PDB file of C-alpha atoms (C1' of nucleotides) in Angstrom:
ATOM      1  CA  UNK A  14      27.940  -9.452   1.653  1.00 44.00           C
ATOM      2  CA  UNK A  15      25.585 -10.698   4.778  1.00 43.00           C
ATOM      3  CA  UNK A  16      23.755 -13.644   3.752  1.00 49.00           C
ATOM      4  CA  UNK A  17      20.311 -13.397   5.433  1.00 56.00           C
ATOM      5  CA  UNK A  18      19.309 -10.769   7.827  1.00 56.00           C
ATOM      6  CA  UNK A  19      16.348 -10.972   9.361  1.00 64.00           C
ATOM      7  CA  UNK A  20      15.486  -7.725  10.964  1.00 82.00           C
ATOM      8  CA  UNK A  21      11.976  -8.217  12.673  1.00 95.00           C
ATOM      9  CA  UNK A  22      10.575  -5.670  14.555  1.00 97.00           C
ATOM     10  CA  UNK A  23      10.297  -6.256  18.024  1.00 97.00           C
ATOM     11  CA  UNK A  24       6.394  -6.366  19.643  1.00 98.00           C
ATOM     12  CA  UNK A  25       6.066  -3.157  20.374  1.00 97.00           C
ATOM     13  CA  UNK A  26       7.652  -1.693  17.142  1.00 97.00           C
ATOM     14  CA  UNK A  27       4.914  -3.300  15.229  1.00 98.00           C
ATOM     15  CA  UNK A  28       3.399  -0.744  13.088  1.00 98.00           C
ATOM     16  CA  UNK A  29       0.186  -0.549  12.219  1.00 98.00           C
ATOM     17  CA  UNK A  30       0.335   1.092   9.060  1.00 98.00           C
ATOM     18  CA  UNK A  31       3.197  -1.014   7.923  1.00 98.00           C
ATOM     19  CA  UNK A  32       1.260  -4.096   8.856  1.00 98.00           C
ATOM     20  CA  UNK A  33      -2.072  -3.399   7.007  1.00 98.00           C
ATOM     21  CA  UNK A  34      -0.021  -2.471   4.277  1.00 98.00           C
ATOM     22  CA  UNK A  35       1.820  -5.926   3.845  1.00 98.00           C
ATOM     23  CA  UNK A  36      -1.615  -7.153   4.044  1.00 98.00           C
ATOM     24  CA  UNK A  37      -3.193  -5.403   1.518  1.00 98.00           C
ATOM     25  CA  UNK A  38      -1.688  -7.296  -1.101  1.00 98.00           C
ATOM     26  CA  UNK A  39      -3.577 -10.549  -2.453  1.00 97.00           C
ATOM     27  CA  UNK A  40      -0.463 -12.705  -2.820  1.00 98.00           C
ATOM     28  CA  UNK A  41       1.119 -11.888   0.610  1.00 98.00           C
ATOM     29  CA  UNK A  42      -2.805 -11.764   2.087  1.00 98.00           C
ATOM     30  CA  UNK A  43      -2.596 -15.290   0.245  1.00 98.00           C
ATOM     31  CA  UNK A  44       0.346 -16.768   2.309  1.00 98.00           C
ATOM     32  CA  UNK A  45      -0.867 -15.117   5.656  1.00 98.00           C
ATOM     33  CA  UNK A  46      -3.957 -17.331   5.075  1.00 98.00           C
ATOM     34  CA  UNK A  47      -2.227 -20.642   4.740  1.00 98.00           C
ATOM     35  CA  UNK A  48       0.246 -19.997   7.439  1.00 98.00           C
ATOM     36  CA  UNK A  49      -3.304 -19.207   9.532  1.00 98.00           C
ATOM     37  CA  UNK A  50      -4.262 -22.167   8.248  1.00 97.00           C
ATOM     38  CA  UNK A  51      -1.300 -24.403   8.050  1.00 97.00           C
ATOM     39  CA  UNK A  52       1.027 -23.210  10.405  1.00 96.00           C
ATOM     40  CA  UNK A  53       4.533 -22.833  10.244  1.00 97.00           C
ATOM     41  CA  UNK A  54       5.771 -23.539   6.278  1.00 98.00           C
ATOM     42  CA  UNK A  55       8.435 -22.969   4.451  1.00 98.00           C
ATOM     43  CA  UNK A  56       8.400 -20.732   1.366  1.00 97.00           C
ATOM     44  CA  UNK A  57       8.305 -23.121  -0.924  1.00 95.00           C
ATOM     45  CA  UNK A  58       5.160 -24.491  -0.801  1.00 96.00           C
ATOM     46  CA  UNK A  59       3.513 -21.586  -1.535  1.00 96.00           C
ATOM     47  CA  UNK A  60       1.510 -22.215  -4.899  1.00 91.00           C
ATOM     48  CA  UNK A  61       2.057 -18.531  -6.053  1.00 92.00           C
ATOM     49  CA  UNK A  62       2.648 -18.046  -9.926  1.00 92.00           C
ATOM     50  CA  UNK A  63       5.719 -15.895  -9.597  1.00 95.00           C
ATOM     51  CA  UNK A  64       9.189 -16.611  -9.755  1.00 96.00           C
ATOM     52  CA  UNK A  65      11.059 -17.502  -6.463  1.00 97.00           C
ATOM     53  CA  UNK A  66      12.796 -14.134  -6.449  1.00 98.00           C
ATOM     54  CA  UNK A  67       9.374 -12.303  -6.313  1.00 98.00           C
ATOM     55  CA  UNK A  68       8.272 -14.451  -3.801  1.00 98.00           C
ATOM     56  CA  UNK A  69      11.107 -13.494  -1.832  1.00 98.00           C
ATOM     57  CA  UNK A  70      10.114  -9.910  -2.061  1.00 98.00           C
ATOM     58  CA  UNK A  71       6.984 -10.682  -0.911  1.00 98.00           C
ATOM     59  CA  UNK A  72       8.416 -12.558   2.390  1.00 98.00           C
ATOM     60  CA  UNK A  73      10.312  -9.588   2.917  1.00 98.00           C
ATOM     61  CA  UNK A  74       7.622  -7.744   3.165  1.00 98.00           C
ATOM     62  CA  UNK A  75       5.610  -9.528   5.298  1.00 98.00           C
ATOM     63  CA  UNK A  76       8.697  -9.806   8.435  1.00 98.00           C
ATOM     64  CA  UNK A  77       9.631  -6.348   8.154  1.00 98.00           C
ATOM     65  CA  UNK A  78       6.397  -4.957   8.353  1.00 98.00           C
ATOM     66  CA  UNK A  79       5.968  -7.888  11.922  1.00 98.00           C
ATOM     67  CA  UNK A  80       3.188  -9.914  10.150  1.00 98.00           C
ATOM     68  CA  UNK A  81       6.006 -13.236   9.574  1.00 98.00           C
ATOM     69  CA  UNK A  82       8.471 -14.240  11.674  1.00 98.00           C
ATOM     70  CA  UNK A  83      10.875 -16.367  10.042  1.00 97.00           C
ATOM     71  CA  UNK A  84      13.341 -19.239  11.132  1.00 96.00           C
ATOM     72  CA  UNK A  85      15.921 -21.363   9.316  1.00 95.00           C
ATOM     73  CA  UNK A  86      15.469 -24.768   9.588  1.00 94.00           C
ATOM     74  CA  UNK A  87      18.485 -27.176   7.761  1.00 93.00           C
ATOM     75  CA  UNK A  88      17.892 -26.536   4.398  1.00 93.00           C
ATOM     76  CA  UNK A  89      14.670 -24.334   4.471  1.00 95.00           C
ATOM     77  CA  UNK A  90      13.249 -21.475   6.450  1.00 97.00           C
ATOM     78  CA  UNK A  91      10.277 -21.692   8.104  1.00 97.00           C
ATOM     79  CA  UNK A  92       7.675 -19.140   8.338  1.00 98.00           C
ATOM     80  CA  UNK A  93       5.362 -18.712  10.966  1.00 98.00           C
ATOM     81  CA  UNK A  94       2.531 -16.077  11.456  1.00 98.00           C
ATOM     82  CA  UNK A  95       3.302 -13.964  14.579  1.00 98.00           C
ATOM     83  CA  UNK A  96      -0.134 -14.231  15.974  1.00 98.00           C
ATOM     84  CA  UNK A  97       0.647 -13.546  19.681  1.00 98.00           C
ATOM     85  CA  UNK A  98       2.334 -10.716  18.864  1.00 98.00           C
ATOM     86  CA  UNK A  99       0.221  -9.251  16.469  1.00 98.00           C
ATOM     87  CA  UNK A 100      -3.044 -10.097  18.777  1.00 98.00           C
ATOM     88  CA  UNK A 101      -1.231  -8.240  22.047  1.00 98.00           C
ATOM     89  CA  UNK A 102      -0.898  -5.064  19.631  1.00 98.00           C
ATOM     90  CA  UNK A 103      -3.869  -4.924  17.954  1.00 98.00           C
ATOM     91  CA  UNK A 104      -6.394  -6.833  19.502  1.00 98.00           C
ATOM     92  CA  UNK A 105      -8.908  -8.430  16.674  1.00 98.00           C
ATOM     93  CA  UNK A 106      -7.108  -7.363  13.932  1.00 98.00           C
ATOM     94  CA  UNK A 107      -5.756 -10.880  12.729  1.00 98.00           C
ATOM     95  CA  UNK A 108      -9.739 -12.410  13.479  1.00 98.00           C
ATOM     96  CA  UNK A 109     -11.268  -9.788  11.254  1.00 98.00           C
ATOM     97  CA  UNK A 110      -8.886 -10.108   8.631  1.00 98.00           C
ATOM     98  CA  UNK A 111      -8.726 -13.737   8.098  1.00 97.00           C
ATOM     99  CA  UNK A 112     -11.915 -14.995   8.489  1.00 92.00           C
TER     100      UNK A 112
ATOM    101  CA  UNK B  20     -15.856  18.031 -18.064  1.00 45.00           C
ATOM    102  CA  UNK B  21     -16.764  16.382 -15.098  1.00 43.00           C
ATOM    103  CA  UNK B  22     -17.565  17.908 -12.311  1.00 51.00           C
ATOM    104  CA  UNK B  23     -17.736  15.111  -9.073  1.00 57.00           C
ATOM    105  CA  UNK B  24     -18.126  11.554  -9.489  1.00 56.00           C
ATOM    106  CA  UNK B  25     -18.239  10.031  -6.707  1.00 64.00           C
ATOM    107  CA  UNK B  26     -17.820   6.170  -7.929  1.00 82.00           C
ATOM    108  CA  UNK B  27     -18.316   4.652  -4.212  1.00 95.00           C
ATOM    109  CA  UNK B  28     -18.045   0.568  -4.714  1.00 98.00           C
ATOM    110  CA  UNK B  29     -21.696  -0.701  -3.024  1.00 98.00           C
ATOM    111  CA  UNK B  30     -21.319  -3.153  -0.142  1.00 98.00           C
ATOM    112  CA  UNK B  31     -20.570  -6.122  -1.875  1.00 97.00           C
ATOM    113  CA  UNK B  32     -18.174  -4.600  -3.947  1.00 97.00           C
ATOM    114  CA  UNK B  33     -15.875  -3.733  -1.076  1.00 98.00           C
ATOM    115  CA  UNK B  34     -12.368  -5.151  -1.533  1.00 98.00           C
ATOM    116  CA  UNK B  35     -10.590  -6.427   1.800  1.00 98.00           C
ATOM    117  CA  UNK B  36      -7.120  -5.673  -0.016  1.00 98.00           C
ATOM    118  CA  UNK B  37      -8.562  -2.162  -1.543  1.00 98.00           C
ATOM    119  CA  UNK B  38      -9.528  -1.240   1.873  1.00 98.00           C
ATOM    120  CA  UNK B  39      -6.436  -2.233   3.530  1.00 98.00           C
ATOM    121  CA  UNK B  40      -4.352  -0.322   1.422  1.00 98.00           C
ATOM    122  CA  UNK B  41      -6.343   2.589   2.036  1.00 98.00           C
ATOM    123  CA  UNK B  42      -5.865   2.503   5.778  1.00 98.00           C
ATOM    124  CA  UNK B  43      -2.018   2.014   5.363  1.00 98.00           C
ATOM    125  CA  UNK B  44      -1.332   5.613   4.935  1.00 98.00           C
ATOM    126  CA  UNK B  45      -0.679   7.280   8.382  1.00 98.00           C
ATOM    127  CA  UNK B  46      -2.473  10.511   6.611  1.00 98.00           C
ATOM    128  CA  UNK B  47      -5.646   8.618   5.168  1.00 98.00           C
ATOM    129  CA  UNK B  48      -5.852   6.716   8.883  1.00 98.00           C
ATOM    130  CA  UNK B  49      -5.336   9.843  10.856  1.00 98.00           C
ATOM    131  CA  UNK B  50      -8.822  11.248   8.815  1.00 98.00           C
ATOM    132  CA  UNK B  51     -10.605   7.759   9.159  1.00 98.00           C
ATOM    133  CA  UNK B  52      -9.635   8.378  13.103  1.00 98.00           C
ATOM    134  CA  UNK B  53     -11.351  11.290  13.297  1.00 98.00           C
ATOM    135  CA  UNK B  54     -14.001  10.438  11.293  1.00 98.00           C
ATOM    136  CA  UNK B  55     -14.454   8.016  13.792  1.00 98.00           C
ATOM    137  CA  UNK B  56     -14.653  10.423  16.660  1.00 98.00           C
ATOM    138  CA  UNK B  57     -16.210  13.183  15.329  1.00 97.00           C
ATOM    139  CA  UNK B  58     -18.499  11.783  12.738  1.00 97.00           C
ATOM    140  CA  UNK B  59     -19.575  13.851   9.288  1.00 97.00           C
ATOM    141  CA  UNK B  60     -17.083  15.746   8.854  1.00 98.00           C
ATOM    142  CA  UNK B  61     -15.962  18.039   5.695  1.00 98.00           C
ATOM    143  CA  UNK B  62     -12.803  18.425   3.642  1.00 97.00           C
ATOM    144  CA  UNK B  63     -11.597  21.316   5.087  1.00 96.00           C
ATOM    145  CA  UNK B  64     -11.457  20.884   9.075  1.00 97.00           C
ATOM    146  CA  UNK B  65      -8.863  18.047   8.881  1.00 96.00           C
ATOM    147  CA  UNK B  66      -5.756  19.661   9.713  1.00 92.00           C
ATOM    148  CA  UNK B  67      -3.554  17.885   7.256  1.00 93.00           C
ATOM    149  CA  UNK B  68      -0.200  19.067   6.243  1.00 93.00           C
ATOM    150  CA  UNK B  69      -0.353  19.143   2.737  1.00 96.00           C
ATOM    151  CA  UNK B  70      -1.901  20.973  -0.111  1.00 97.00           C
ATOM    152  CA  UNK B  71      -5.679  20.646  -0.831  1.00 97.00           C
ATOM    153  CA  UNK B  72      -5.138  18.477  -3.756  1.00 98.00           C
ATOM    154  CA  UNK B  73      -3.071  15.968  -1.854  1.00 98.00           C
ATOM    155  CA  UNK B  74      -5.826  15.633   0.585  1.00 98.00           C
ATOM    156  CA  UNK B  75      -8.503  15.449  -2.273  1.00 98.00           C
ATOM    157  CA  UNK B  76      -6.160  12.666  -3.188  1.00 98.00           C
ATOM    158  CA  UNK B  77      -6.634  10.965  -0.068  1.00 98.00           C
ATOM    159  CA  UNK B  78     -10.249  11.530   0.168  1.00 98.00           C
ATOM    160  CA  UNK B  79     -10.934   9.686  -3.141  1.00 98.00           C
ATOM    161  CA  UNK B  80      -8.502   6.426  -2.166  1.00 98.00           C
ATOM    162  CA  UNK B  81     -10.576   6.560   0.921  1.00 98.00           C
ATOM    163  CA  UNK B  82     -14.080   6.887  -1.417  1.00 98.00           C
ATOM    164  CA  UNK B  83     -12.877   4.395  -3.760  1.00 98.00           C
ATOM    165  CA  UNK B  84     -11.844   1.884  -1.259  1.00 98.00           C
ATOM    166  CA  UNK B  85     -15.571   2.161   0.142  1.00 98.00           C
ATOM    167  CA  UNK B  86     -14.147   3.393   3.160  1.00 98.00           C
ATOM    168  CA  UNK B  87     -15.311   6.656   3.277  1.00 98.00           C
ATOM    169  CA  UNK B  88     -18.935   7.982   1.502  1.00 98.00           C
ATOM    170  CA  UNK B  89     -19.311  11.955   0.629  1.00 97.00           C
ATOM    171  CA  UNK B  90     -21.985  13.599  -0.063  1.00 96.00           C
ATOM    172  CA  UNK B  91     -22.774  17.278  -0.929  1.00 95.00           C
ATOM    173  CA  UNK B  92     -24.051  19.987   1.492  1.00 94.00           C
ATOM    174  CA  UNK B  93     -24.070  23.405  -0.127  1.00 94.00           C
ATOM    175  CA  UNK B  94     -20.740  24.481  -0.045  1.00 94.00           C
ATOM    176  CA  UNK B  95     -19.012  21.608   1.068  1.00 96.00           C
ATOM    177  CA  UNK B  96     -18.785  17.911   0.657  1.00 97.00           C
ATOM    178  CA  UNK B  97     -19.424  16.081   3.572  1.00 98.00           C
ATOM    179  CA  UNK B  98     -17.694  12.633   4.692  1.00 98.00           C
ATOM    180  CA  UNK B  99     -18.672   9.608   6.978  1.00 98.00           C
ATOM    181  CA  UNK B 100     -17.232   6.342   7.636  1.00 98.00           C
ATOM    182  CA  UNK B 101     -18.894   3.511   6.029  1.00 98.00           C
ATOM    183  CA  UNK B 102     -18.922   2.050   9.267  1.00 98.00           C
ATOM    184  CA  UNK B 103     -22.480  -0.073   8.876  1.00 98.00           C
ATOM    185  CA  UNK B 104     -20.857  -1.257   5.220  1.00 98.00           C
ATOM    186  CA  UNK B 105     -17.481  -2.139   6.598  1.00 98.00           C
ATOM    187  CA  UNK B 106     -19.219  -3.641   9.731  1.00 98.00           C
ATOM    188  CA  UNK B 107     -21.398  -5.853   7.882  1.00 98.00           C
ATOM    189  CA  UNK B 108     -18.426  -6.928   5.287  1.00 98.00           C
ATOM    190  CA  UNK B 109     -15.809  -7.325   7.418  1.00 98.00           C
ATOM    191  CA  UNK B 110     -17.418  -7.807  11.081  1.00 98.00           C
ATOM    192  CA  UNK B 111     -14.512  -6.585  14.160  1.00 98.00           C
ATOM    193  CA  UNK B 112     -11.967  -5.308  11.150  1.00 98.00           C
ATOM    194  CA  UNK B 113     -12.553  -1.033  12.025  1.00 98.00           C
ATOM    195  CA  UNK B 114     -13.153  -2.035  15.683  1.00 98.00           C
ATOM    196  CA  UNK B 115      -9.362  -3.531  15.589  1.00 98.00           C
ATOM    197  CA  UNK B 116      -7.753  -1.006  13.003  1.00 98.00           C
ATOM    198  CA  UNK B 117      -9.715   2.323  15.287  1.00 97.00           C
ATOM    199  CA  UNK B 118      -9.154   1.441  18.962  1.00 92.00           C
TER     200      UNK B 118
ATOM    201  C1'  DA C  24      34.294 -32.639  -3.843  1.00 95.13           C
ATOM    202  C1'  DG C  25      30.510 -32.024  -6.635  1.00 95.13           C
ATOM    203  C1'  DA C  26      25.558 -31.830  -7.442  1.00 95.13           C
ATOM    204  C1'  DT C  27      21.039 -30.616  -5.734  1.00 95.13           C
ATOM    205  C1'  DT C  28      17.778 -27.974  -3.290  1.00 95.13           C
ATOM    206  C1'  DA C  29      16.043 -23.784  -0.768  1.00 95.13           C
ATOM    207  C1'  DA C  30      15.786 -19.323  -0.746  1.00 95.13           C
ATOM    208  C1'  DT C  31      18.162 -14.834  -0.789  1.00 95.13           C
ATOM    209  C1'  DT C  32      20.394 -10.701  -2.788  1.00 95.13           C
ATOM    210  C1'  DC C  33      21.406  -7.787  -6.670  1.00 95.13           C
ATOM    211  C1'  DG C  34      20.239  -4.845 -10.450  1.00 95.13           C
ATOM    212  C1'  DA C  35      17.424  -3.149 -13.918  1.00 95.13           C
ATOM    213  C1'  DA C  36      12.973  -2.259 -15.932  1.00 95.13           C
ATOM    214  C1'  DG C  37       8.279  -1.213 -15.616  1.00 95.13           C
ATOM    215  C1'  DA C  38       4.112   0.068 -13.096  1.00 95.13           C
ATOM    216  C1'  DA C  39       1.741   2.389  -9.649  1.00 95.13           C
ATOM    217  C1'  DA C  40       1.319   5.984  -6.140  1.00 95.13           C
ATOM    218  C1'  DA C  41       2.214  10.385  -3.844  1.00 95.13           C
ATOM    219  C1'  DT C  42       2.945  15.151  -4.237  1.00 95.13           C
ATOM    220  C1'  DC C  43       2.098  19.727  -5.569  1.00 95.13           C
ATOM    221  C1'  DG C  44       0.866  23.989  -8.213  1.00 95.13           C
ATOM    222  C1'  DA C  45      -2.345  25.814 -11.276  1.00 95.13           C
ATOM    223  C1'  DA C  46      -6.663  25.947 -13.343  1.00 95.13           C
ATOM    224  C1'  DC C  47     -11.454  24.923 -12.754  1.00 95.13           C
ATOM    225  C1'  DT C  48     -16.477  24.297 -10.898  1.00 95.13           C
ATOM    226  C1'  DA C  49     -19.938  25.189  -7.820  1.00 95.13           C
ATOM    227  C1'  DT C  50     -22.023  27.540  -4.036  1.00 95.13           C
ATOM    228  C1'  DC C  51     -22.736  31.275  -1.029  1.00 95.13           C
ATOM    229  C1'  DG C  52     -22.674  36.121   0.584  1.00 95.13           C
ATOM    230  C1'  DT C  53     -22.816  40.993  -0.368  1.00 95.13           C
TER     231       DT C  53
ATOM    232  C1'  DA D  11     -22.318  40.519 -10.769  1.00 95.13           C
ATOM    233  C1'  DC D  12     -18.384  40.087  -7.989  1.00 95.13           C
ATOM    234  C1'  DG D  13     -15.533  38.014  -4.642  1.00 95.13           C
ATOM    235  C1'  DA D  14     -14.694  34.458  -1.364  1.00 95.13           C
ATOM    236  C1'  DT D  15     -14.802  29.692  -0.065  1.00 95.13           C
ATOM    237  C1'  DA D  16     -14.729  24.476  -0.726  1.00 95.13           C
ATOM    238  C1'  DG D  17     -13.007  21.107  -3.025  1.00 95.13           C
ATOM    239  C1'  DT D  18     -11.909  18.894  -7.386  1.00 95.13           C
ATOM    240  C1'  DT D  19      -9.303  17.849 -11.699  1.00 95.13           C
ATOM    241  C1'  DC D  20      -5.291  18.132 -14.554  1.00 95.13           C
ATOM    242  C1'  DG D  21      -0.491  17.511 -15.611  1.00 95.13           C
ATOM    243  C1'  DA D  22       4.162  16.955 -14.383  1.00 95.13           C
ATOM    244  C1'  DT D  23       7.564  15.272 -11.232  1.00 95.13           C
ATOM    245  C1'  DT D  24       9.344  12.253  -7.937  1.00 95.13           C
ATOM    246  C1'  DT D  25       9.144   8.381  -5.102  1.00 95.13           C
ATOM    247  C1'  DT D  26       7.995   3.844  -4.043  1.00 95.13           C
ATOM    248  C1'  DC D  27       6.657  -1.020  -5.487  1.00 95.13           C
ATOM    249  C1'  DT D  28       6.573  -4.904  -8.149  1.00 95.13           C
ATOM    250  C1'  DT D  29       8.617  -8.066 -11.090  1.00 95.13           C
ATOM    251  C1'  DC D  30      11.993 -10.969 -12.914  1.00 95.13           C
ATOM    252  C1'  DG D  31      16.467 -13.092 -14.381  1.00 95.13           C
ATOM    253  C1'  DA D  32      20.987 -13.987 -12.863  1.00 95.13           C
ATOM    254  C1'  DA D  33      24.243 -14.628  -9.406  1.00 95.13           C
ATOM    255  C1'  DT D  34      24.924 -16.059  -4.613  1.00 95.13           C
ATOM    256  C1'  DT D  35      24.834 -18.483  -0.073  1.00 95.13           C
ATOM    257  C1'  DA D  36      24.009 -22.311   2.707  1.00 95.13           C
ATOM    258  C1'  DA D  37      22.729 -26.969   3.736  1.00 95.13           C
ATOM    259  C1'  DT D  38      22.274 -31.640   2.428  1.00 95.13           C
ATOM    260  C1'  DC D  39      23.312 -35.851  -0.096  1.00 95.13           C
ATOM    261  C1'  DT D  40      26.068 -39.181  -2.718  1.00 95.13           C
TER     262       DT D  40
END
DNA sequence: AGATTAATTCGAAGAAAATCGAACTATCGT
DNA sequence: ACGATAGTTCGATTTTCTTCGAATTAATCT
């Protein structure tokens, strides 16, 4: 069984649809904020009142759909919003949503 | 019975996530797009394929989001883009999401 | 080696959404 | 009044998401 795939889409196979869905979810809308915020974190200190496994799902969701890109770091992976990429695709997107 | 309710949220009810979830649907986007374009537009003339009550589907995620308002002309129900609404709530977000 | 920590994967259950046909309402034209 | 048109509502089915506990992997520390 693989242990941890991470299976980003590249730049250009960012997907709009795909990435305003991820975001239209409070808790992952949540995270996105304090990794605007923040900058890179690891999941863990993410104060979201839901087990570890569901905020797992929620990770998933936000790298496959290109809005997290995700690193491993010792014991922890780091998350990181992928603001370059996201701002070369769509242009003001990010701004609008976060402020 | 009921006939038509609209149930459009005013401005300051719009939802960021409620909004974003109703753009994540390549079908509900593709009828925002051409909103866009073509302005007031009815039901029928979006070339959808799917049944009418999948598209009246879409039309009231769109109307309950506060993306979209409808109003009635005779025959047909008429939609626009919320555009002043959205612009004022969420300043550069339909810029980014319609370019 | 064993224990601890970080986070994932798996699997099942429940909730929410999409889809579509059929029936319905309202308006317009003849 | 009848028929056509525009779009909705209803109900059932299927699909997709969310949620969570339990098991798992991987890294670090003693």
């Amino acid at each position: 069984m693989p242990v941890f795939l991470p299976k980003e889409p590249t730049r250009s196979q960012l997907s709009l649809t795909a990435i305003l869905y991820a975001l239209s979810d409070e808790v992952r809308l949540g995270i996105v904020r304090q990794l605007a915020a923040e900058g890179e974190q690891p999941c863990g200190v993410f104060e979201v009142d839901r087990p570890k496994s569901s905020l797992s799902h929620h990770f998933r969701v936000l790298r496959e759909s290109g809005v997290v890109s995700t690193r491993k770091e010792g014991k922890n992976l780091l998350n990181t919003l992928r603001r370059k990429d996201l701002d070369a695709r769509f242009p003001g997107l990010l701004k609008a949503i976060l402020r």
